[in-house]
Coordinates of C-alpha atoms in Angstrom, one line a residue:
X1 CA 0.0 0.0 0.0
X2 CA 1.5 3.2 -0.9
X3 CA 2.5 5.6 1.8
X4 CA 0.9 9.1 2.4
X5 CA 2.2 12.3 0.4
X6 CA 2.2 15.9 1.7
X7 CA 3.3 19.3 1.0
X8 CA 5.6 21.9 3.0
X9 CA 5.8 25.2 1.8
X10 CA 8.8 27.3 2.4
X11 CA 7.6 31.0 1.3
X12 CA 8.8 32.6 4.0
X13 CA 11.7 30.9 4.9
X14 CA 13.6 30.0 1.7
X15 CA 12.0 33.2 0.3
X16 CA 13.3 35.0 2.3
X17 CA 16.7 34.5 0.5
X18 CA 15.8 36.9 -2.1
X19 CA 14.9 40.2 0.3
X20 CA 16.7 39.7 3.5
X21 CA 13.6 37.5 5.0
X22 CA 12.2 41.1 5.3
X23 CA 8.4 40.3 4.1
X24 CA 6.9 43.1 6.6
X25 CA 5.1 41.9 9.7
X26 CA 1.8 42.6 7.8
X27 CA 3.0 40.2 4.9
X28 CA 3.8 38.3 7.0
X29 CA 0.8 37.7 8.9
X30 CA -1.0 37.6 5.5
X31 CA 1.0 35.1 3.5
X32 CA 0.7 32.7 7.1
X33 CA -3.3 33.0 7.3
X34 CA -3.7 32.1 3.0
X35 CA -1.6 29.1 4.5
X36 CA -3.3 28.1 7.0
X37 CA -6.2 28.2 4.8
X38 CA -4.9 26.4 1.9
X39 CA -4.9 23.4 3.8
X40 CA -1.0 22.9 3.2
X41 CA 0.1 20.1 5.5
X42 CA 3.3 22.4 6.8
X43 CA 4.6 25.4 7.0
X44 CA 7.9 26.9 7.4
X45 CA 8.0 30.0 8.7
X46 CA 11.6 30.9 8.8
X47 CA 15.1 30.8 10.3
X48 CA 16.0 30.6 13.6
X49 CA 19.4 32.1 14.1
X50 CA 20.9 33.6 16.8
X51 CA 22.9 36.1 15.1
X52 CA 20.2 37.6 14.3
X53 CA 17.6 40.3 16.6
X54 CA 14.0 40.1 16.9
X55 CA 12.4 42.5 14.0
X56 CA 8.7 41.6 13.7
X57 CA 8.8 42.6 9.8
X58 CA 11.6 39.6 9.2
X59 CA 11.5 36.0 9.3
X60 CA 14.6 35.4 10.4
X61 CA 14.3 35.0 14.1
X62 CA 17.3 34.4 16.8
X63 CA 14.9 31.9 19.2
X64 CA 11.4 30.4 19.6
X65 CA 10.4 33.4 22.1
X66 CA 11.1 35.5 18.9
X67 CA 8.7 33.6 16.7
X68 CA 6.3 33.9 19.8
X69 CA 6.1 37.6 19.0
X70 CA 5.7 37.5 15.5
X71 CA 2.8 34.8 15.4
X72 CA 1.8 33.8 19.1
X73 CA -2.1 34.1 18.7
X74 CA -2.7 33.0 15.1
X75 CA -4.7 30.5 14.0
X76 CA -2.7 27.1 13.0
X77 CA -5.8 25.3 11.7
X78 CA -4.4 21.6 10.8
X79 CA -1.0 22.4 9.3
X80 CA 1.7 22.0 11.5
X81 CA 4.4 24.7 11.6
X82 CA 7.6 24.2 11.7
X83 CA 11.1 26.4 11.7
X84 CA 14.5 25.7 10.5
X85 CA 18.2 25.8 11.9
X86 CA 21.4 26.0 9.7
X87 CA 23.1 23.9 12.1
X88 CA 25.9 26.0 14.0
X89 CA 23.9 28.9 13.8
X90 CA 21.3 28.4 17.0
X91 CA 22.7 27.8 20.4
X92 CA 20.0 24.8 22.0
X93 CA 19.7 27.4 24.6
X94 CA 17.7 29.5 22.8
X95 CA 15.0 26.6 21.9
X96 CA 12.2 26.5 24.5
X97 CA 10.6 22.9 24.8
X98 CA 7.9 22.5 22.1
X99 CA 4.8 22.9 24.6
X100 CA 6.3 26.4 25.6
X101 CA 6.4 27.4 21.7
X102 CA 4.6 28.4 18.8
X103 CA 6.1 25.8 16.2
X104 CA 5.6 22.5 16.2
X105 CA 8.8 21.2 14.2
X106 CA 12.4 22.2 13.7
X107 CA 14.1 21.6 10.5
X108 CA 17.7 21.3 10.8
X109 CA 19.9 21.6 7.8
X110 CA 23.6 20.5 7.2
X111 CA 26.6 19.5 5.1
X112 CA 27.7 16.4 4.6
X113 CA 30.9 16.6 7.1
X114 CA 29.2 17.6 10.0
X115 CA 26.2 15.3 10.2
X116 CA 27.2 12.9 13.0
X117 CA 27.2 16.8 15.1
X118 CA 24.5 17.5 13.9
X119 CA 22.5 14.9 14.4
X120 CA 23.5 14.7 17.8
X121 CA 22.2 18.2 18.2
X122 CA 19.0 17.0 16.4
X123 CA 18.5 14.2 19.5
X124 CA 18.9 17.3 21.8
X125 CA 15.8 19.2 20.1
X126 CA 13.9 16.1 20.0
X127 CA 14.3 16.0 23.5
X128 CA 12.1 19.6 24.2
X129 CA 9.4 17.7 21.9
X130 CA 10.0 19.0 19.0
X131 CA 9.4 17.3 15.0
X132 CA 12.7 16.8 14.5
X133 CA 13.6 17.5 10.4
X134 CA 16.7 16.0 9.3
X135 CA 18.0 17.9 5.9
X136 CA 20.8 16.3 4.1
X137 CA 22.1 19.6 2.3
X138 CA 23.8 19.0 -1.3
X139 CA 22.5 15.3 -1.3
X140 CA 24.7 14.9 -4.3
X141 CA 27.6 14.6 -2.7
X142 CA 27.1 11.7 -0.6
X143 CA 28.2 8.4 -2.8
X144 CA 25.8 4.9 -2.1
X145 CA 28.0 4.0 0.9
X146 CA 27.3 7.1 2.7
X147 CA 23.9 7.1 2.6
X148 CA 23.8 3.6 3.7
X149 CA 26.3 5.0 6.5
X150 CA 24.2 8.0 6.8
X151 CA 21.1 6.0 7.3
X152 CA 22.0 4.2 9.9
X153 CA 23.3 7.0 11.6
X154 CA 19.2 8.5 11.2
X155 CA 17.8 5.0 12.5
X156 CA 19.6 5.8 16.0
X157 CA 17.8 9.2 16.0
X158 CA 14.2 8.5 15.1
X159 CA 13.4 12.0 13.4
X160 CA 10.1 12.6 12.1
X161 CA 11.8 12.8 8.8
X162 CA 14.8 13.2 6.7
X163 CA 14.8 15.2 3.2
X164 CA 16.8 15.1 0.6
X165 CA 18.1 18.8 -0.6
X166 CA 19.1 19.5 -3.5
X167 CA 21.4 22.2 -3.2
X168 CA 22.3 23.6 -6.2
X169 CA 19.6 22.1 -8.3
X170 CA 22.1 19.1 -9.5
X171 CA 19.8 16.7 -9.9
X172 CA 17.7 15.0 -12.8
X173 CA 14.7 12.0 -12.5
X174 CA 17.1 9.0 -11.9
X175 CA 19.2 10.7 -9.6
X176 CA 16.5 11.8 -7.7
X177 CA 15.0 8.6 -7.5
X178 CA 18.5 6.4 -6.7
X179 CA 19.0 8.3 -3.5
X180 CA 15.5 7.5 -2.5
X181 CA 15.4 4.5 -3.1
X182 CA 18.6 3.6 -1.0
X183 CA 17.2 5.7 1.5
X184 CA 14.1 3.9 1.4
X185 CA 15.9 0.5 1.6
X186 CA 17.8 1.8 4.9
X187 CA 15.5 3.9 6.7
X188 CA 13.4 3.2 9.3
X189 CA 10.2 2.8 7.6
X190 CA 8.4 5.1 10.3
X191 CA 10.5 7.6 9.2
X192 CA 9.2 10.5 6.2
X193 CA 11.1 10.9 3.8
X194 CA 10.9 14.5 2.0
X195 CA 12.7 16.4 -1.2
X196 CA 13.5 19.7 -1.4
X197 CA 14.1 21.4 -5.0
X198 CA 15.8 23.8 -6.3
X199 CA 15.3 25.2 -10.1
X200 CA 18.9 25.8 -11.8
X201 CA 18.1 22.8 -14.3
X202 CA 14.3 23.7 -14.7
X203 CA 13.7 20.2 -12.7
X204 CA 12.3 21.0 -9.7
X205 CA 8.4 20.7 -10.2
X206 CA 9.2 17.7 -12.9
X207 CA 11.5 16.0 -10.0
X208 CA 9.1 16.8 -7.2
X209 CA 6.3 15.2 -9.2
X210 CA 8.3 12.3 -10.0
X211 CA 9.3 12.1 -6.5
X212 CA 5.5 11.9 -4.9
X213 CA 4.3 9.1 -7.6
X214 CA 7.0 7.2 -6.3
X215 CA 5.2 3.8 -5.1
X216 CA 7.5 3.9 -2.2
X217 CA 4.6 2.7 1.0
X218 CA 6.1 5.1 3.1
X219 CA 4.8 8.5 4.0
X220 CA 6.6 11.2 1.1
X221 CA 7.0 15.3 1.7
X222 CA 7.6 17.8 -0.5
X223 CA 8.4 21.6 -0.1
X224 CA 7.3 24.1 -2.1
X225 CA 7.0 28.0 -2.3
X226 CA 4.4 30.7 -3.3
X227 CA 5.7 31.6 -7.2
X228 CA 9.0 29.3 -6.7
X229 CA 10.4 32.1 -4.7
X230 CA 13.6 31.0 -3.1
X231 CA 17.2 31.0 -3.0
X232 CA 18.9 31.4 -6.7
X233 CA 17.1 29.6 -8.9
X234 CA 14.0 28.9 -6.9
X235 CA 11.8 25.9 -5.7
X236 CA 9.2 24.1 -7.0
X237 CA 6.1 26.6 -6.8
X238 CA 3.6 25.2 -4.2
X239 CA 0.4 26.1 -6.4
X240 CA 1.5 23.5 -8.8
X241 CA 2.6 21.0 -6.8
X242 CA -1.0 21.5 -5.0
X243 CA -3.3 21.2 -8.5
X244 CA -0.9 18.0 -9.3
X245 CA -2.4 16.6 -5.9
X246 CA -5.7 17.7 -6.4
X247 CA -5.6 16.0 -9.8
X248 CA -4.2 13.0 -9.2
X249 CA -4.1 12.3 -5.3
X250 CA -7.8 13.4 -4.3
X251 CA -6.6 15.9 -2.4
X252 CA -8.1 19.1 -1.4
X253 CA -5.9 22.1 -1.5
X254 CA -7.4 25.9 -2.1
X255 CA -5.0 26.7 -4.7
X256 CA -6.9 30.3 -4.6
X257 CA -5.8 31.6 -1.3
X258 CA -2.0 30.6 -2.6
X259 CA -3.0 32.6 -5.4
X260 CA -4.3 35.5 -3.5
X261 CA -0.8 36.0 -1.7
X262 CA 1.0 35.7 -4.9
X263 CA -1.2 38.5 -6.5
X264 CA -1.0 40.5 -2.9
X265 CA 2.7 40.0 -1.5
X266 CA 4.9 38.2 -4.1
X267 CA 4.7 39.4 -7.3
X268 CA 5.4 43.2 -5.2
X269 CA 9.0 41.8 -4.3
X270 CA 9.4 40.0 -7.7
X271 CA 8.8 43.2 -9.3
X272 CA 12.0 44.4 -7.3
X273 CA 14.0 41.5 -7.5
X274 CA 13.8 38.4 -9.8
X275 CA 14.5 34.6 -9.1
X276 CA 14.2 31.4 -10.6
X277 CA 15.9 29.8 -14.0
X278 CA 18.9 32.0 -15.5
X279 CA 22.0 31.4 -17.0
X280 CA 24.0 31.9 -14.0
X281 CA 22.5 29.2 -11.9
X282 CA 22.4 27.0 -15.2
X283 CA 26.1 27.5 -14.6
X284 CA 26.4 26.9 -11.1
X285 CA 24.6 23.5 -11.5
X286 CA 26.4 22.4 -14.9
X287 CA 29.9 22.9 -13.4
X288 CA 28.6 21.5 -10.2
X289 CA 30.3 24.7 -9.0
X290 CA 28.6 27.1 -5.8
X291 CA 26.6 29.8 -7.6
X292 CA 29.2 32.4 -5.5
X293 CA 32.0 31.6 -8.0
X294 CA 29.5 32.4 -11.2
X295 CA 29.1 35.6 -10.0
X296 CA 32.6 36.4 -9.3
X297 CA 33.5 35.7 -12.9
X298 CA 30.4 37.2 -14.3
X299 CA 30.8 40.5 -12.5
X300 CA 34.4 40.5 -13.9
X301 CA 32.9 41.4 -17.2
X302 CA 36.0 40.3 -18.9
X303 CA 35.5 36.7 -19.3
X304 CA 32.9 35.1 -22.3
X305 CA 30.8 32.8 -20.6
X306 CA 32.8 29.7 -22.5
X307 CA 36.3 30.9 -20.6
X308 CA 34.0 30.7 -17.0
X309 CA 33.3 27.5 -17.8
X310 CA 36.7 26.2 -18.6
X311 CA 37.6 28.2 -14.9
X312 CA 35.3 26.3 -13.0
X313 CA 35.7 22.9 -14.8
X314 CA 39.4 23.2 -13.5
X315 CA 38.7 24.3 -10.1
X316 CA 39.6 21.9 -7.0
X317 CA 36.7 19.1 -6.3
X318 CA 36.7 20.0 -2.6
X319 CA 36.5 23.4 -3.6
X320 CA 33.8 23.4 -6.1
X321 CA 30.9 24.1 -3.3
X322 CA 32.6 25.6 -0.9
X323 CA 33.0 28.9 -1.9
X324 CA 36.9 31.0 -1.1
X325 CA 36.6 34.3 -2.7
X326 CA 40.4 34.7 -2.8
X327 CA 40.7 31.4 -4.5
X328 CA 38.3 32.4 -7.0
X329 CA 41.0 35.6 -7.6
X330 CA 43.6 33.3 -7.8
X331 CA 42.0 31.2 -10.4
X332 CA 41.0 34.6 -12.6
X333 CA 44.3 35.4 -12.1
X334 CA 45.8 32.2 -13.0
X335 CA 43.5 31.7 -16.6
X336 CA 44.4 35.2 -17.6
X337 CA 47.9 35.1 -17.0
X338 CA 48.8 34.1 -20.6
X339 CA 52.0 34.7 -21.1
X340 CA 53.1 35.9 -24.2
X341 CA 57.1 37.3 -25.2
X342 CA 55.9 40.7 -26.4
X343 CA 59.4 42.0 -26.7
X344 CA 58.8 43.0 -30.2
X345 CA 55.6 44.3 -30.0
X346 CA 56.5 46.6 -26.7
X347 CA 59.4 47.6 -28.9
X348 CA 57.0 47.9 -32.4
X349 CA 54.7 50.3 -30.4
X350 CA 57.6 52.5 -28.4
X351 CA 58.8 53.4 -31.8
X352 CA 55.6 54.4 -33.2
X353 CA 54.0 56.3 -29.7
X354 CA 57.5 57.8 -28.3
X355 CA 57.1 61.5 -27.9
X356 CA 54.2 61.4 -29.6
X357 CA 50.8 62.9 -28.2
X358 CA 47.8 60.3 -27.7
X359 CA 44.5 61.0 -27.5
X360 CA 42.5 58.2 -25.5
X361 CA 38.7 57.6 -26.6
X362 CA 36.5 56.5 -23.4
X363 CA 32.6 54.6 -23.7
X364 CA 31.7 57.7 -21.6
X365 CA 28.5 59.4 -22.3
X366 CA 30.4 63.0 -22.4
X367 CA 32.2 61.8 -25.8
X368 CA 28.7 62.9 -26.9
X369 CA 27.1 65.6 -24.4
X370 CA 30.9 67.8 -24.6
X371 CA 30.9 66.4 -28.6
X372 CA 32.3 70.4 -29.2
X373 CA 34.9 70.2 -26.9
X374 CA 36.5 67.3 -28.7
X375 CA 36.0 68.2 -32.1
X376 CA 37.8 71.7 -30.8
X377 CA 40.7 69.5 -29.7
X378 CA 41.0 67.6 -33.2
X379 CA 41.2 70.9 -35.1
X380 CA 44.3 72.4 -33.0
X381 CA 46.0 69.3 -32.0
X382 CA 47.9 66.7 -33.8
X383 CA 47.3 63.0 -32.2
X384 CA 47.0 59.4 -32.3
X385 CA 44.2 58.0 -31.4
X386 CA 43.7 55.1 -29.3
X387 CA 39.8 53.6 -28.2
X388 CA 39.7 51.6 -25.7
X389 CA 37.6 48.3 -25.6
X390 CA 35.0 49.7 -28.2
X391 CA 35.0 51.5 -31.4
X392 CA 33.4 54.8 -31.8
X393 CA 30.8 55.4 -33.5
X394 CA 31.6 58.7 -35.4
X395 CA 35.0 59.4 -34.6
X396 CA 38.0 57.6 -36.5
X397 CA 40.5 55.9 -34.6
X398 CA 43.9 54.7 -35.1
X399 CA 44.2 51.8 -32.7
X400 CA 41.9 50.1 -30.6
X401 CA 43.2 48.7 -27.5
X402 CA 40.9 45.6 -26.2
X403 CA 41.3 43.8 -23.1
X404 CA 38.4 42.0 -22.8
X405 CA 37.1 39.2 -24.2
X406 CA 33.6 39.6 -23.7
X407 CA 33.9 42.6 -26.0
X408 CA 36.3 40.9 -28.7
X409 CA 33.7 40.0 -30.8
X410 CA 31.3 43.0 -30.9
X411 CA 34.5 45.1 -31.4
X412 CA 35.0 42.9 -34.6
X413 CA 31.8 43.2 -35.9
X414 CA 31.9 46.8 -35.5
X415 CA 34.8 47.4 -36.9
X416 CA 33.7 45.4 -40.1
X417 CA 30.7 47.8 -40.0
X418 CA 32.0 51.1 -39.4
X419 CA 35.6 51.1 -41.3
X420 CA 35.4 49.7 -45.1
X421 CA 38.7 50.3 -45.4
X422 CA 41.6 51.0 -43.0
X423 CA 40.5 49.6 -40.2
X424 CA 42.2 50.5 -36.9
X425 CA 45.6 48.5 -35.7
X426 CA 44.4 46.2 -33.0
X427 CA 46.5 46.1 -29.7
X428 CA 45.7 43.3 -27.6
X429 CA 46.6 41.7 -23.9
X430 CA 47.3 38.1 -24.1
X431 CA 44.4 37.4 -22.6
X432 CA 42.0 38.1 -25.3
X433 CA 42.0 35.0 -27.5
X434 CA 41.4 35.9 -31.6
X435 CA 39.6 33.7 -33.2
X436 CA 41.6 33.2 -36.2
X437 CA 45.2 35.0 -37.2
X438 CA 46.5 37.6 -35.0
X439 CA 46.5 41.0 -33.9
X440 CA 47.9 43.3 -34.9
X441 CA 49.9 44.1 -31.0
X442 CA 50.0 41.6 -28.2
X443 CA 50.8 42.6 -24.8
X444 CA 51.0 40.8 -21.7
X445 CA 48.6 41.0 -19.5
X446 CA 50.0 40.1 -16.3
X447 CA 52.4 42.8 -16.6
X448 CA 49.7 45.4 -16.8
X449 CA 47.7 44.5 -14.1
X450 CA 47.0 45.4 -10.4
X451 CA 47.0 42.7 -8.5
X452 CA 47.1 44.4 -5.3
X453 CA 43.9 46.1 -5.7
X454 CA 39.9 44.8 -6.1
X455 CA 39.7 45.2 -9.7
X456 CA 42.6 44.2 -11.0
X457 CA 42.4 44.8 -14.6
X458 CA 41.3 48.6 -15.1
X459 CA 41.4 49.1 -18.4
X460 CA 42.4 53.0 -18.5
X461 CA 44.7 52.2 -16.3
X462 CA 46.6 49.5 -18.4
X463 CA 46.9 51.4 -21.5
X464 CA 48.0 54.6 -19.6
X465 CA 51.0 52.0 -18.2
X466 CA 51.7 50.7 -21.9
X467 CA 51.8 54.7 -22.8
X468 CA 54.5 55.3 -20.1
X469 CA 56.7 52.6 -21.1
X470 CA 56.4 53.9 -24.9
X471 CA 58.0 57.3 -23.6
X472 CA 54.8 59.2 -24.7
X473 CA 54.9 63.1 -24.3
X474 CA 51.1 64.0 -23.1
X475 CA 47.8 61.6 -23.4
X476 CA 44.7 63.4 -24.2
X477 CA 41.4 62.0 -22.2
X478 CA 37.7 61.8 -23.7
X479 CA 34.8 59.7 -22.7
X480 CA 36.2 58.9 -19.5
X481 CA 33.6 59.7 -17.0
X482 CA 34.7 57.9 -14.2
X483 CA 32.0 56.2 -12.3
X484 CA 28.5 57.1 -10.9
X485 CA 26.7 55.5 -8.4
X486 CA 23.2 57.1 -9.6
X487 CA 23.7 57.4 -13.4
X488 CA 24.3 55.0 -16.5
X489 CA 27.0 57.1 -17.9
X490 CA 28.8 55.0 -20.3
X491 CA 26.6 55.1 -23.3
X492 CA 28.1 52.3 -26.0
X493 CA 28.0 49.4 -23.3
X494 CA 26.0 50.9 -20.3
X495 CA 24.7 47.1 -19.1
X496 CA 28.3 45.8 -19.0
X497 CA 29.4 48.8 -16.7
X498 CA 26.2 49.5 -14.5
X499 CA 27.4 46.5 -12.1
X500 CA 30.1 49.1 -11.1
X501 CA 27.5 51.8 -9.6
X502 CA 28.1 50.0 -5.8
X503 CA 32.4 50.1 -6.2
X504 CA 31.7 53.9 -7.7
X505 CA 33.4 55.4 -5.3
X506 CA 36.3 53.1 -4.7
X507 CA 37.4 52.9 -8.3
X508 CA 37.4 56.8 -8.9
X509 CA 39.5 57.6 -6.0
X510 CA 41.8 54.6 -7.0
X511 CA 41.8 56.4 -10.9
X512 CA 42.8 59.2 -9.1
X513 CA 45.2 58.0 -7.0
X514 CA 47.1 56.3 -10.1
X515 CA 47.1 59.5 -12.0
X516 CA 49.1 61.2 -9.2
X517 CA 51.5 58.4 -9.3
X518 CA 52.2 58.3 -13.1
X519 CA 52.4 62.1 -13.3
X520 CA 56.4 62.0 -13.1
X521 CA 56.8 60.0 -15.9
X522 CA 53.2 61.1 -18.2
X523 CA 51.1 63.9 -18.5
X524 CA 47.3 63.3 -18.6
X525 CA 44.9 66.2 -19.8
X526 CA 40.9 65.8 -19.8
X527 CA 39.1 67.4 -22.6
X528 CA 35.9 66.0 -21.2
X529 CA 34.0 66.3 -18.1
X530 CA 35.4 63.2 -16.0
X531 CA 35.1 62.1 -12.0
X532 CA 39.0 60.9 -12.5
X533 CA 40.0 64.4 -12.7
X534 CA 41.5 66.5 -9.2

């Protein structure tokens, strides 16, 4: 006979990834009562974590006399609530004994080198009468023999249940499936056995439904949230997972009041801030790599998304989920450090620049808005000029120099576009790979870059450096800005640099500070209007 199935949802606990856990205590109260009258079999209502303080508009709570506060008086109907510990992160202290407490259950989740700890913490929870939730975090990486070992392990404890998480959204069908079925083979059969989703591979309703028509007879639970909201990619949304028990299971779930909070709390914070299936959690779960070091690389802006990928495919196993951020610049470091003997271009370039006067072309809107200013310039001045990482759009240039791969193939199209003949000289740092042939100049990259500050690889910064070492007289400056924390002011590739707006500050006053230094041995001059400038 097959077991029973029910649903968890998570709104307001997972959720709460995406805006701090800070739903207001009004939302709050609102998403818990269309809950309650849903019929859902559980709800989560949110961390408990003592590094936290009580704030009745969060769900992030640091003890049960917190969550007291925030819903002592509410109506539980039939569901049974339940809150959740990241083990290490709740002193036992803080837990009052169930019958003192609004919940009902603790959910306590943990990595695979510290459950025998916390399990043992789990006995000491289930000892104030509490549902005790066992949640095997990144359930991929335990091999057969672990969860054997694991099981047993469980059997001494006697939770209510023990779910399988899927961290990072690695998992398809059959994987899904092989865990619980050794899990099913080993566990005590009184014990639930749950699955909690996550979206990078578009798999978590698919697997969840897979999951609950298991013919398993034990009892099966599956979370859920309100619109999939939840950490990166998202969960499995709980409206569909209730119409797929309504449909097939006979169940009786009010899909509408689920509804009724997406329309009246949800969709408001997904209209601030997005979630579910996108490339960069596509990413994190391809390469098996924590969704941390996508973001590092993305935010780089330097790297195509096929050069992150052959990053993280090379990255350490036991590093891949555990994320190091100064590993990661290590590793950026590392692929772009393509060394290259540019001897003869360094030399090829001094002869050509040396005592000359360059004019530098920046992406900055003020190319355009001061347009007077520079076309003032070009009829008193004689120059050479140098774009960097883009081509202009109405102003010829002499050479281009590109640092960045993400931008080597728009430059290229461009450049077929704009210049029928004549094109501009192409001077390159090693770490930009052509696609066929070769440019024009290649310079090394490591030998232009700062690796003693946060962004490394500042583009004005490099070519100013090459323009030293060439012996160059005086370098002209257009379209560089400099950065604003309010404004999109780079107009040619304003998505690639609005990223920036929160380093703003830092970055200008490092600019600046690398303009004093170089002033023995260069003279810069702004023509436009630029933040750079003392």
């Amino acid at each position: 006979m097959r077991g029973d199935r029910f649903l968890l949802d998570c709104t307001l606990r997972d959720g709460g990834y995406i805006n701090d856990w800070e739903f207001g205590h009004d939302k709050i109260l609102e998403l818990f009562k269309r809950l309650v009258s849903s019929n859902v079999d559980f709800i989560e209502i949110g961390f408990i974590d003592d590094r936290r303080i009580l704030d009745l508009n969060r769900t992030i709570m640091p003890d049960t006399e917190a969550i007291d506060k925030i819903f002592s008086g509410l109506n539980k109907g039939n569901a049974k609530i339940v809150g959740m510990i990241d083990y290490g992160t709740c002193d036992i202290k803080n837990i009052k004994p169930c019958k003192e407490s609004f919940i009902d259950g603790i959910r306590v989740i943990f990595k695979q080198h510290v459950a025998k700890e916390a399990l043992s913490y789990c006995e000491e929870l289930k000892k104030l009468g509490y549902l005790v939730f066992c949640q095997m975090v990144s359930a991929t990486t335990y091999s057969d023999d672990d969860l054997v070992e694991y099981s047993n392990m469980v059997n001494k404890l006697m939770p209510y249940a023990n779910s399988i998480v899927d961290t990072y959204g690695l998992m398809d069908g059959d994987k899904l499936m092989h865990i619980l079925n050794i899990l099913d083979s080993n566990l005590d059969s009184s014990i639930k056995i749950g699955y909690h989703a996550h979206n990078n591979f578009q798999l978590g309703f698919s697997n969840a439904v897979r999951f609950l028509s298991s013919s398993t007879q034990r009892d099966l639970l599956v979370d859920g949230s309100m619109f999939g909201m939840g950490k990166s990619a998202g969960n499995a949304p709980i409206e569909l997972l209730m119409m797929y028990m309504n449909e097939k299971y006979n169940h009786h779930y009010d899909i509408n009041q689920i509804l009724e909070g997406i329309d009246n709390v949800i969709l408001g914070i997904n209209e601030k801030q997005d979630w579910g299936y996108n490339l960069r959690f596509y990413i994190s779960s391809y390469t098996k790599c924590h969704p941390n070091y996508i973001s590092f690389f993305m935010d780089k802006r330097t790297l195509s998304v096929k050069q992150i990928i052959d990053i993280l495919n090379n990255l350490e196993f036991s590093k891949k989920l555990m994320y190091d951020s100064k590993y990661a610049e290590q590793k950026y470091i590392e692929y772009q450090n393509i060394i290259c003997n540019d001897v003869v271009d360094s030399n090829k370039l001094r002869e050509l620049f040396s005592h000359k006067n360059i004019l530098l072309i920046g992406p900055g809107k003020n190319i355009e808005e001061e347009r007077q200013l520079v076309d003032d310039f070009f009829d008193n001045h004689d120059v050479i000029t140098i774009s960097v990482n883009y081509v202009p759009r109405d102003i010829a240039v002499d050479y281009i120099f590109l640092t960045k791969s993400k931008r080597y193939t728009q430059v290229l199209n461009e450049l077929e576009v704009r210049y029928t003949n004549n094109q501009p000289k192409i001077i390159a740092t090693s770490n930009v790979m052509k696609t066929e042939g070769a440019f024009d100049f290649v310079l090394n990259y490591r030998d232009l870059i700062d690796p003693n500050t946060e962004i490394i690889d500042n583009s004005l910064v490099m070519i100013l450096k090459v323009l030293a070492l060439c012996h160059v007289r005086d370098v002209y400056l257009a379209g560089f800005d400099g950065y604003s924390k309010i404004d999109d002011n780079y107009f040619d590739i304003r998505k690639e640099y609005s990223y920036v707006r929160d380093k703003a500050d830092y970055l200008n006053s490092y600019v600046k500070e690398f303009l004093v230094n170089i002033q023995s041995s260069l003279r810069v001059h702004f023509i436009t209007s630029s933040k750079y400038k003392n």
